[in-house]
PDB file of C-alpha atoms in Angstrom:
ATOM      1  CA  UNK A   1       0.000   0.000   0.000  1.00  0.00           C
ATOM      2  CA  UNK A   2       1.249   3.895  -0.699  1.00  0.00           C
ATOM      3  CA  UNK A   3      -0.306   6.914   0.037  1.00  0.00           C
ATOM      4  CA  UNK A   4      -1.403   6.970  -3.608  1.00  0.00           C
ATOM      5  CA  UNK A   5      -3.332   4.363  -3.941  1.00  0.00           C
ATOM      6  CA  UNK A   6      -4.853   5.327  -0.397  1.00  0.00           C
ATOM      7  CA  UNK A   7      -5.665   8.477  -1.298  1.00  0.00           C
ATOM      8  CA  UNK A   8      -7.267   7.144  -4.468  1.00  0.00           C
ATOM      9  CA  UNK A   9      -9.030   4.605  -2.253  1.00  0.00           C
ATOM     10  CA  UNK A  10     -10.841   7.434   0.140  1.00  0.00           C
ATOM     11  CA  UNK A  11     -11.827   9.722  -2.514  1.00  0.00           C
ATOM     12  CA  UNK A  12     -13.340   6.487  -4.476  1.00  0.00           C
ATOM     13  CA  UNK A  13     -15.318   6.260  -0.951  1.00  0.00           C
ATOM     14  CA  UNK A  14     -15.882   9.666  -0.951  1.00  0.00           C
ATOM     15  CA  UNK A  15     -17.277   9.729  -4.319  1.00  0.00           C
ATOM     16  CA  UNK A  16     -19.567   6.627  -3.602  1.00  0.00           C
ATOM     17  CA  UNK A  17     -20.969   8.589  -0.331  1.00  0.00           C
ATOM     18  CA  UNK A  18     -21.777  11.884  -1.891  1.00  0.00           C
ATOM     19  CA  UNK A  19     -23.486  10.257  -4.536  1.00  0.00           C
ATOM     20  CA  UNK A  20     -25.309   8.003  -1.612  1.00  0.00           C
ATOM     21  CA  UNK A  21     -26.198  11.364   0.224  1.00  0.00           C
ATOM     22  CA  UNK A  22     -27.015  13.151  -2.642  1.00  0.00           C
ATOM     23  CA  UNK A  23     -29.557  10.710  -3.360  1.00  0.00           C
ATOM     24  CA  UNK A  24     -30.671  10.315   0.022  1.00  0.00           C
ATOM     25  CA  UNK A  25     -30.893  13.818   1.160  1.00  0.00           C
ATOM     26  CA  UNK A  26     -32.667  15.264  -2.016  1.00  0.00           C
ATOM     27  CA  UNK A  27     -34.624  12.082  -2.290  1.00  0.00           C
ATOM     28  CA  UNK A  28     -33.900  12.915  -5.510  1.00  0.00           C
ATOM     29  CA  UNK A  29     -31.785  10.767  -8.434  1.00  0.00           C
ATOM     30  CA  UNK A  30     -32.466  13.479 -11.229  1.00  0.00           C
ATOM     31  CA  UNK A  31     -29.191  14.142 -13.643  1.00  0.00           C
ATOM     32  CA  UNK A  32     -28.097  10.903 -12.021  1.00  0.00           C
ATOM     33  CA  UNK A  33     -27.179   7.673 -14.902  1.00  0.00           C
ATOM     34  CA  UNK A  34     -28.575   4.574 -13.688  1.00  0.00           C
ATOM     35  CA  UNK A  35     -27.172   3.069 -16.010  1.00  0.00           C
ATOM     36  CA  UNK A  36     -23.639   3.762 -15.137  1.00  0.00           C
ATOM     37  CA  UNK A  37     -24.312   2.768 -11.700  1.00  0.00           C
ATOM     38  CA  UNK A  38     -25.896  -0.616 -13.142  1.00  0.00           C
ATOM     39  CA  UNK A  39     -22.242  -0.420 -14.905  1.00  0.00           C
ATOM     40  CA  UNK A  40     -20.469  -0.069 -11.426  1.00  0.00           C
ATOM     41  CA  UNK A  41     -22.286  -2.754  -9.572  1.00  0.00           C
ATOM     42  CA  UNK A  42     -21.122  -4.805 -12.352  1.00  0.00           C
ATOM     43  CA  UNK A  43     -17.899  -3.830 -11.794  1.00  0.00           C
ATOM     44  CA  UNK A  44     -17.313  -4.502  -8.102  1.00  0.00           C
ATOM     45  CA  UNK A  45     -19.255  -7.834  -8.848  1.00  0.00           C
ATOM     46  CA  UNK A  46     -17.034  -9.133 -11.372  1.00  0.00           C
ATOM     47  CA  UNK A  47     -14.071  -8.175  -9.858  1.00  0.00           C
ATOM     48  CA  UNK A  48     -14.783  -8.934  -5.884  1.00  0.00           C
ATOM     49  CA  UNK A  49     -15.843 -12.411  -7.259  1.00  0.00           C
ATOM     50  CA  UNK A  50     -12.397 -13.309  -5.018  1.00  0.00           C
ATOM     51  CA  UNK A  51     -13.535 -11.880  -2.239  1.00  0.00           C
ATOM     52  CA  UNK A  52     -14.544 -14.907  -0.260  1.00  0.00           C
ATOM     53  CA  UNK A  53     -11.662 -17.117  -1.259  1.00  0.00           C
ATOM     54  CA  UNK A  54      -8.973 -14.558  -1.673  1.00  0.00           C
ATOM     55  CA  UNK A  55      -7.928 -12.747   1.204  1.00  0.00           C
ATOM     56  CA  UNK A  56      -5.275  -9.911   0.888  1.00  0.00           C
ATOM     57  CA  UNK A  57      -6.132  -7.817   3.691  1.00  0.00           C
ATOM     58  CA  UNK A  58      -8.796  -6.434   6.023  1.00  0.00           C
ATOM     59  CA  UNK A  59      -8.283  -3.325   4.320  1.00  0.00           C
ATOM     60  CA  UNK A  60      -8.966  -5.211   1.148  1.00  0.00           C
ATOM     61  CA  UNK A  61     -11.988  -6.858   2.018  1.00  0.00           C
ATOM     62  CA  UNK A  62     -13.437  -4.067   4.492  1.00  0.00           C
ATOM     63  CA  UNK A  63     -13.030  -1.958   1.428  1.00  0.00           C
ATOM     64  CA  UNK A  64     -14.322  -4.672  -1.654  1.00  0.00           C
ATOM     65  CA  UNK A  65     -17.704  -5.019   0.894  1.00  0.00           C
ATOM     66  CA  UNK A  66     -18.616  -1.609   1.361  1.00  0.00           C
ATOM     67  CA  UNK A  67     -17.960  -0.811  -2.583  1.00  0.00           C
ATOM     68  CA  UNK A  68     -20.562  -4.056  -3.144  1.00  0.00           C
ATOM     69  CA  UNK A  69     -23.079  -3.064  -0.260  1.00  0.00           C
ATOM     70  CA  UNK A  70     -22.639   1.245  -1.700  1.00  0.00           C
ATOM     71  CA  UNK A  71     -23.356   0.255  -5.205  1.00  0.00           C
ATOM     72  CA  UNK A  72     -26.241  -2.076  -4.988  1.00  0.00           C
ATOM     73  CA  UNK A  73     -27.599   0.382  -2.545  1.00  0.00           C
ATOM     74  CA  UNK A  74     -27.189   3.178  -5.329  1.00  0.00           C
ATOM     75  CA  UNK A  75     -29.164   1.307  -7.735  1.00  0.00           C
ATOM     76  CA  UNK A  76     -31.742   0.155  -5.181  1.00  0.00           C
ATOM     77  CA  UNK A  77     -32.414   4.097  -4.334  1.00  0.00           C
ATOM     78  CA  UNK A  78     -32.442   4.619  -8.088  1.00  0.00           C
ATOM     79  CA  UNK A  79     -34.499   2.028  -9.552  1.00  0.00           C
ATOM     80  CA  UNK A  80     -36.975   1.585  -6.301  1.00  0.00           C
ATOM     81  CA  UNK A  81     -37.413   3.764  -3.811  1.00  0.00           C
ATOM     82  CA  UNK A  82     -36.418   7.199  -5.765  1.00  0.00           C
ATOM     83  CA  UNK A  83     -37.791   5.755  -9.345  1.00  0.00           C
ATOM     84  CA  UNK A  84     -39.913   8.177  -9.463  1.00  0.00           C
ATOM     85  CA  UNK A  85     -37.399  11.291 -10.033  1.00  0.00           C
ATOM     86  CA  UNK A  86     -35.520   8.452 -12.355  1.00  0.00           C
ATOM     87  CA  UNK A  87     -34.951  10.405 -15.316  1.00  0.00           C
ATOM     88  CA  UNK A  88     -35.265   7.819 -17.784  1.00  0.00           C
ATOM     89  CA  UNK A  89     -35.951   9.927 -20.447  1.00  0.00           C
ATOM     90  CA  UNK A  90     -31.784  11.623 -20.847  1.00  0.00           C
ATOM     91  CA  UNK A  91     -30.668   8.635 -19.092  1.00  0.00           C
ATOM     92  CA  UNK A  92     -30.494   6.825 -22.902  1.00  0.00           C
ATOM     93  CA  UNK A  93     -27.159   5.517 -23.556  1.00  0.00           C
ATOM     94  CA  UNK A  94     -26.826   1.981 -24.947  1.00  0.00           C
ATOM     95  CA  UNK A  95     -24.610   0.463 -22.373  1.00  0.00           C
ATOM     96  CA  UNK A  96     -24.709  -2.868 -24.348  1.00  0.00           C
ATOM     97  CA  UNK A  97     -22.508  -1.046 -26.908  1.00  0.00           C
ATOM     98  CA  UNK A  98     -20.056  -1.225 -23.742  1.00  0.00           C
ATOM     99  CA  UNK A  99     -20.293  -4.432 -22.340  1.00  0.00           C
ATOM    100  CA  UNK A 100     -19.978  -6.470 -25.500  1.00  0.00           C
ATOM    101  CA  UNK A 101     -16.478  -4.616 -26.623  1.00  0.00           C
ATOM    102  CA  UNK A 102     -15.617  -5.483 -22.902  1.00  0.00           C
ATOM    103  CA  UNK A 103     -16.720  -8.533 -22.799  1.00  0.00           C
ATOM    104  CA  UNK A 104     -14.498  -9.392 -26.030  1.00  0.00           C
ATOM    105  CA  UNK A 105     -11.521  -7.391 -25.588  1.00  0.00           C
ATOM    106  CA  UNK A 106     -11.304  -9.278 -22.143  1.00  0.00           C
ATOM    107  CA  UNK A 107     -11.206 -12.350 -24.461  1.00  0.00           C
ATOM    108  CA  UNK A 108      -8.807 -11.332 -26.066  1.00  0.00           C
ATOM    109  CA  UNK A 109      -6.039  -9.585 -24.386  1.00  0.00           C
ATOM    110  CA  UNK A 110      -5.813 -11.183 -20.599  1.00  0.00           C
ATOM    111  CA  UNK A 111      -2.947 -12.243 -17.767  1.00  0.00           C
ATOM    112  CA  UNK A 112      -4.868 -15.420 -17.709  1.00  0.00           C
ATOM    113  CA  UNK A 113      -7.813 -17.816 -18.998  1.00  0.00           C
ATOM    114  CA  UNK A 114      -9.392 -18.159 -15.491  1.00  0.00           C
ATOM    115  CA  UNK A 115     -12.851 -17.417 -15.168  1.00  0.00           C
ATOM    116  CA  UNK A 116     -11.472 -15.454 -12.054  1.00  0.00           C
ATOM    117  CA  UNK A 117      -8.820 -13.377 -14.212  1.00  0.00           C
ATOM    118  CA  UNK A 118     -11.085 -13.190 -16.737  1.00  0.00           C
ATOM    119  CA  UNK A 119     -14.105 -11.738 -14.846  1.00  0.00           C
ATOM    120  CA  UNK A 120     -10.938  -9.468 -13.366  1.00  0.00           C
ATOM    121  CA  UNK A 121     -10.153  -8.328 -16.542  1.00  0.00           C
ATOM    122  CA  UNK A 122     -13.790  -7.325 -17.643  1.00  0.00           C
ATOM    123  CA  UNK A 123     -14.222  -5.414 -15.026  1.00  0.00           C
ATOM    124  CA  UNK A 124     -11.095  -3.523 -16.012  1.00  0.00           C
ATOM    125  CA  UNK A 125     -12.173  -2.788 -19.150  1.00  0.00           C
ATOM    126  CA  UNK A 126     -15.675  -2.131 -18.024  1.00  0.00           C
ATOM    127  CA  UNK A 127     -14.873   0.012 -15.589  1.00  0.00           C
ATOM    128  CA  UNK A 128     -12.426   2.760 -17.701  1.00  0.00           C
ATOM    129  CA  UNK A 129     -15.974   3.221 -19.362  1.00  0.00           C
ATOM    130  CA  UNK A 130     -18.769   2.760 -17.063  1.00  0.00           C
ATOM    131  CA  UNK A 131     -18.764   6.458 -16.088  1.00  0.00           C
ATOM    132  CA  UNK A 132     -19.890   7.210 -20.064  1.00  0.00           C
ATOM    133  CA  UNK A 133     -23.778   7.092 -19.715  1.00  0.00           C
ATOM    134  CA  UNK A 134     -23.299   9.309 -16.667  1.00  0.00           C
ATOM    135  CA  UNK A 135     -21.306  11.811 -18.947  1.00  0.00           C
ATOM    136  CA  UNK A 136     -23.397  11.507 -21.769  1.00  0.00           C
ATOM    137  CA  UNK A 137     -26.962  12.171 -19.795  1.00  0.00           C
ATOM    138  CA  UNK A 138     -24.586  15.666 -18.261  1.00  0.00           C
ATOM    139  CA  UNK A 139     -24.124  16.595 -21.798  1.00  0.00           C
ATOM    140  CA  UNK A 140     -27.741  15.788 -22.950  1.00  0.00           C
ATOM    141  CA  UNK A 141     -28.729  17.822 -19.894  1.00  0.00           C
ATOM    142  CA  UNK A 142     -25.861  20.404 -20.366  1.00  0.00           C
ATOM    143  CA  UNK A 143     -25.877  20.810 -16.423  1.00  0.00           C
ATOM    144  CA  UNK A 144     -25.161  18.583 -13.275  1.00  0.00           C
ATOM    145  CA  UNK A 145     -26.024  19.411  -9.698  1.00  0.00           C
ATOM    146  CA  UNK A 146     -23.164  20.914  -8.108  1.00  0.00           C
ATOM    147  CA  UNK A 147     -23.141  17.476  -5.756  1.00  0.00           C
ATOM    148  CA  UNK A 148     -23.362  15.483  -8.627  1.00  0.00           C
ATOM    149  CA  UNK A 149     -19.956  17.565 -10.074  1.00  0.00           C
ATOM    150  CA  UNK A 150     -18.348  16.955  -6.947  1.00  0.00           C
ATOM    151  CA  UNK A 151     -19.320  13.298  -6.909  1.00  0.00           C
ATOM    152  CA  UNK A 152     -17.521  13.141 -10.828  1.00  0.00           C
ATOM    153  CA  UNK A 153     -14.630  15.003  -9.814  1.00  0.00           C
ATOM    154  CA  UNK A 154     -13.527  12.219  -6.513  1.00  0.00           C
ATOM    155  CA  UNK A 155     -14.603   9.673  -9.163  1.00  0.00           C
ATOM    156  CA  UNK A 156     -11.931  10.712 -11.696  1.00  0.00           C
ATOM    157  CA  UNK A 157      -9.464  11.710  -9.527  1.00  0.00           C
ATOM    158  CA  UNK A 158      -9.207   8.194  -7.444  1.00  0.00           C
ATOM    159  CA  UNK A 159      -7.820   6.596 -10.709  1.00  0.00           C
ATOM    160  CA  UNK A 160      -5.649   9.415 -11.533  1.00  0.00           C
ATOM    161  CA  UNK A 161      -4.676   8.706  -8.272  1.00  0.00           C
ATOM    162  CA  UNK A 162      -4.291   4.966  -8.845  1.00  0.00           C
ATOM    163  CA  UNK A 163      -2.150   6.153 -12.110  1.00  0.00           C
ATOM    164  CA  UNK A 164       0.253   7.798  -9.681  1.00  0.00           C
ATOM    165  CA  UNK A 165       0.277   4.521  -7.514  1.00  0.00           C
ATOM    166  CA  UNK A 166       1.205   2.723 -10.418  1.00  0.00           C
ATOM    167  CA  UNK A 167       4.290   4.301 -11.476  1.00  0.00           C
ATOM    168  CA  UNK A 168       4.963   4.642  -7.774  1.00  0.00           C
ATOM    169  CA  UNK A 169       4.723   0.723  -8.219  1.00  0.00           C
ATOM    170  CA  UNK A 170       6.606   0.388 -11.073  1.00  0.00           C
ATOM    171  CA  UNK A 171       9.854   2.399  -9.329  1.00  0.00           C
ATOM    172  CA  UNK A 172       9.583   1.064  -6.044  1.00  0.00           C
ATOM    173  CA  UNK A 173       8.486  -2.644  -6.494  1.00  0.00           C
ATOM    174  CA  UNK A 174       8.797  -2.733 -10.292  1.00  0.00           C
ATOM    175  CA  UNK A 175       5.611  -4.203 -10.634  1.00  0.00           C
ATOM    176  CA  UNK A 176       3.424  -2.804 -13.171  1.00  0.00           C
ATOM    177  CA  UNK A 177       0.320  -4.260 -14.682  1.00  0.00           C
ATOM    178  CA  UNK A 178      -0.062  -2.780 -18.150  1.00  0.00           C
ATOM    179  CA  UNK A 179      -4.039  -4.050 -18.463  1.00  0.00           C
ATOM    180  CA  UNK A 180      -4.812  -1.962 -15.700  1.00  0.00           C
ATOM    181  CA  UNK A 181      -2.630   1.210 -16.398  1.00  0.00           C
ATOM    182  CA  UNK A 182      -3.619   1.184 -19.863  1.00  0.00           C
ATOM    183  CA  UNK A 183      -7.392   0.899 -18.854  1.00  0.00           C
ATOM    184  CA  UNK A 184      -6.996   3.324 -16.014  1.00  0.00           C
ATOM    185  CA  UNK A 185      -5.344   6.139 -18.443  1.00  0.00           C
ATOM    186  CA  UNK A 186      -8.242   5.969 -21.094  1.00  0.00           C
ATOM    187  CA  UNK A 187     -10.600   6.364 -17.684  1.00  0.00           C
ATOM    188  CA  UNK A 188      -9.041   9.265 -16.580  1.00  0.00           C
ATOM    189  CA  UNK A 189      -8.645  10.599 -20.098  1.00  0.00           C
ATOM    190  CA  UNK A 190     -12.672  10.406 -20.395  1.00  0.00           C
ATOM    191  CA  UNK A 191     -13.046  13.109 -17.229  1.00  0.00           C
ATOM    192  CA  UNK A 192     -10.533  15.322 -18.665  1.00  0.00           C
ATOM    193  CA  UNK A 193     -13.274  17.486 -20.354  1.00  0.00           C
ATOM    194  CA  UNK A 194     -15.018  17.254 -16.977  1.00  0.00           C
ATOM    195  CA  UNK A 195     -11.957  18.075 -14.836  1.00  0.00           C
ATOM    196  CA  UNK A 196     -11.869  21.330 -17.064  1.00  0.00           C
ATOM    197  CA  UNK A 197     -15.129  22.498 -16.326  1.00  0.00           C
ATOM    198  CA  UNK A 198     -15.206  21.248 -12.959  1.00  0.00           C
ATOM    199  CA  UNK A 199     -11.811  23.846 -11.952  1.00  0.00           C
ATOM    200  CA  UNK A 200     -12.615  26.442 -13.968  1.00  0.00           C
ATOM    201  CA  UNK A 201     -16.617  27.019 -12.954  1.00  0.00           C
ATOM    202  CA  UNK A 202     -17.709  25.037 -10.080  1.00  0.00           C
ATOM    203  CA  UNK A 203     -14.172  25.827  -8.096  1.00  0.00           C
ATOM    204  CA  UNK A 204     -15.301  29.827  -8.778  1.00  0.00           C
ATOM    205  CA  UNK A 205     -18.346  28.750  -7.050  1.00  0.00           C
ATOM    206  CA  UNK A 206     -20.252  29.256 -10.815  1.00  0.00           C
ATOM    207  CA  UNK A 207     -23.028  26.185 -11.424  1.00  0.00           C
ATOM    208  CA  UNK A 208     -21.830  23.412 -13.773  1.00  0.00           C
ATOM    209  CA  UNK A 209     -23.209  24.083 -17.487  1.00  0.00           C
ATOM    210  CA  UNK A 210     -21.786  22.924 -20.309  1.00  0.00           C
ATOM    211  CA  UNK A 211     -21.050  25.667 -22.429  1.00  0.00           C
ATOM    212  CA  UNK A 212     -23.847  25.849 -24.984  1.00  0.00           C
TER     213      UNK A 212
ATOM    214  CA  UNK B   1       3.411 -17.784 -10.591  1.00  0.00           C
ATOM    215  CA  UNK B   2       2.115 -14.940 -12.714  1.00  0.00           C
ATOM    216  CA  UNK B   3       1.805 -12.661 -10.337  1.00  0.00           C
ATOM    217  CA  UNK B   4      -0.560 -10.638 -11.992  1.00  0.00           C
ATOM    218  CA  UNK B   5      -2.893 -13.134 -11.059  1.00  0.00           C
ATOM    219  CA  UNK B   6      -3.138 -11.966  -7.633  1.00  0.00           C
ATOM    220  CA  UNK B   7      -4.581  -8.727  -7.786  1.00  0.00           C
ATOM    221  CA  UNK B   8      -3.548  -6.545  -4.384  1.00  0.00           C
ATOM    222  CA  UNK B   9      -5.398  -3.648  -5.258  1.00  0.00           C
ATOM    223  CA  UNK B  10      -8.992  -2.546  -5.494  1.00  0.00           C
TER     224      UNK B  10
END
């Protein structure tokens, strides 16, 4: 562990609380993608698949068990008790266009043929995209919530984070695992229009609108 | 072993 990846760690909490409390305090999922949270339940499920048989740390699987219990309670909130302010109707991205390439890419380029690596792997692949509905409805909407910017900005900034943990990694332990670096790049690369707007309005306390 | 296969991080 470095303070890197720790620091990417807590704001990947933070971002999965705000967006909890957002939700729960507004009682209100509008400008909120359910489909990218379907996305990042899929995620944690494909990838925590381990987490009864492979045990790393407490840390580890204190951490894999709240992301599990945060996301399925994200999608219960959207889907059932909030479905209601669901907006369905910007929320329109075809998320199958996602999980096929993912599913086939992870065919193709992986550590390891083990339904465990290879569920890792698709979950890698899924997640450097699963935030793209999310963006997409913020464009189609050309405005987010100012909780739902700050919820984006921890989001993007725990795998730049991770980035930093990697070559941290790479000069410290050389270890380096180019499926994830690769994958996390292209994820962070997708919130640098976001990160833009984020520091130049909603840091100068202006709402978040895409220009027009 | 590969030691990729044992993923350390979340």
């Amino acid at each position: 562990m470095n303070i890197f990846r720790l620091l990417g760690d807590i704001c990947h909490l933070v971002a999965i609380i705000v967006l909890l409390l957002k939700i729960w305090k507004t009682r209100s999922c509008a400008g909120i993608s359910g489909k990218s949270q379907i996305l990042f339940a899929l995620v944690y499920t494909t990838r925590y698949v381990d987490l009864f048989f492979t045990y790393v740390s407490l840390y580890n699987s204190v951490m894999k068990v709240i992301f599990l219990a945060s996301s399925y309670a994200t999608l219960y909130l959207i889907y059932v008790k909030f479905k209601a302010t669901y907006d369905f109707n910007h929320d329109t991205f075809r998320i199958e266009f996602l999980l096929i390439p993912c599913v086939i890419l992870s065919l193709l380029i992986t550590h390891d043929y083990s339904p465990v690596e290879l569920l890792w792997t698709f979950s890698i692949y899924l997640e450097a995209v699963a935030i793209l509905p999310q963006l997409f409805m913020v464009s189609k909407t050309g405005e987010a919530e100012t909780i739902t910017s700050h919820y984006l900005f921890a989001l993007g900034a725990y795998r730049a984070l991770y980035i930093v943990n990697w070559i941290y990694r790479y000069y410290t332990e050389s270890f380096i695992d180019g499926i994830a670096v690769v994958a996390g790049i292209i994820q962070t690369i997708l919130y640098a229009d976001f990160f833009y707007l984020y520091i130049t309005k909603v840091l100068k306390g202006k709402d978040f609108k895409l220009p027009a | 072993e590969d030691d990729n296969t044992h993923h350390d991080e979340l």
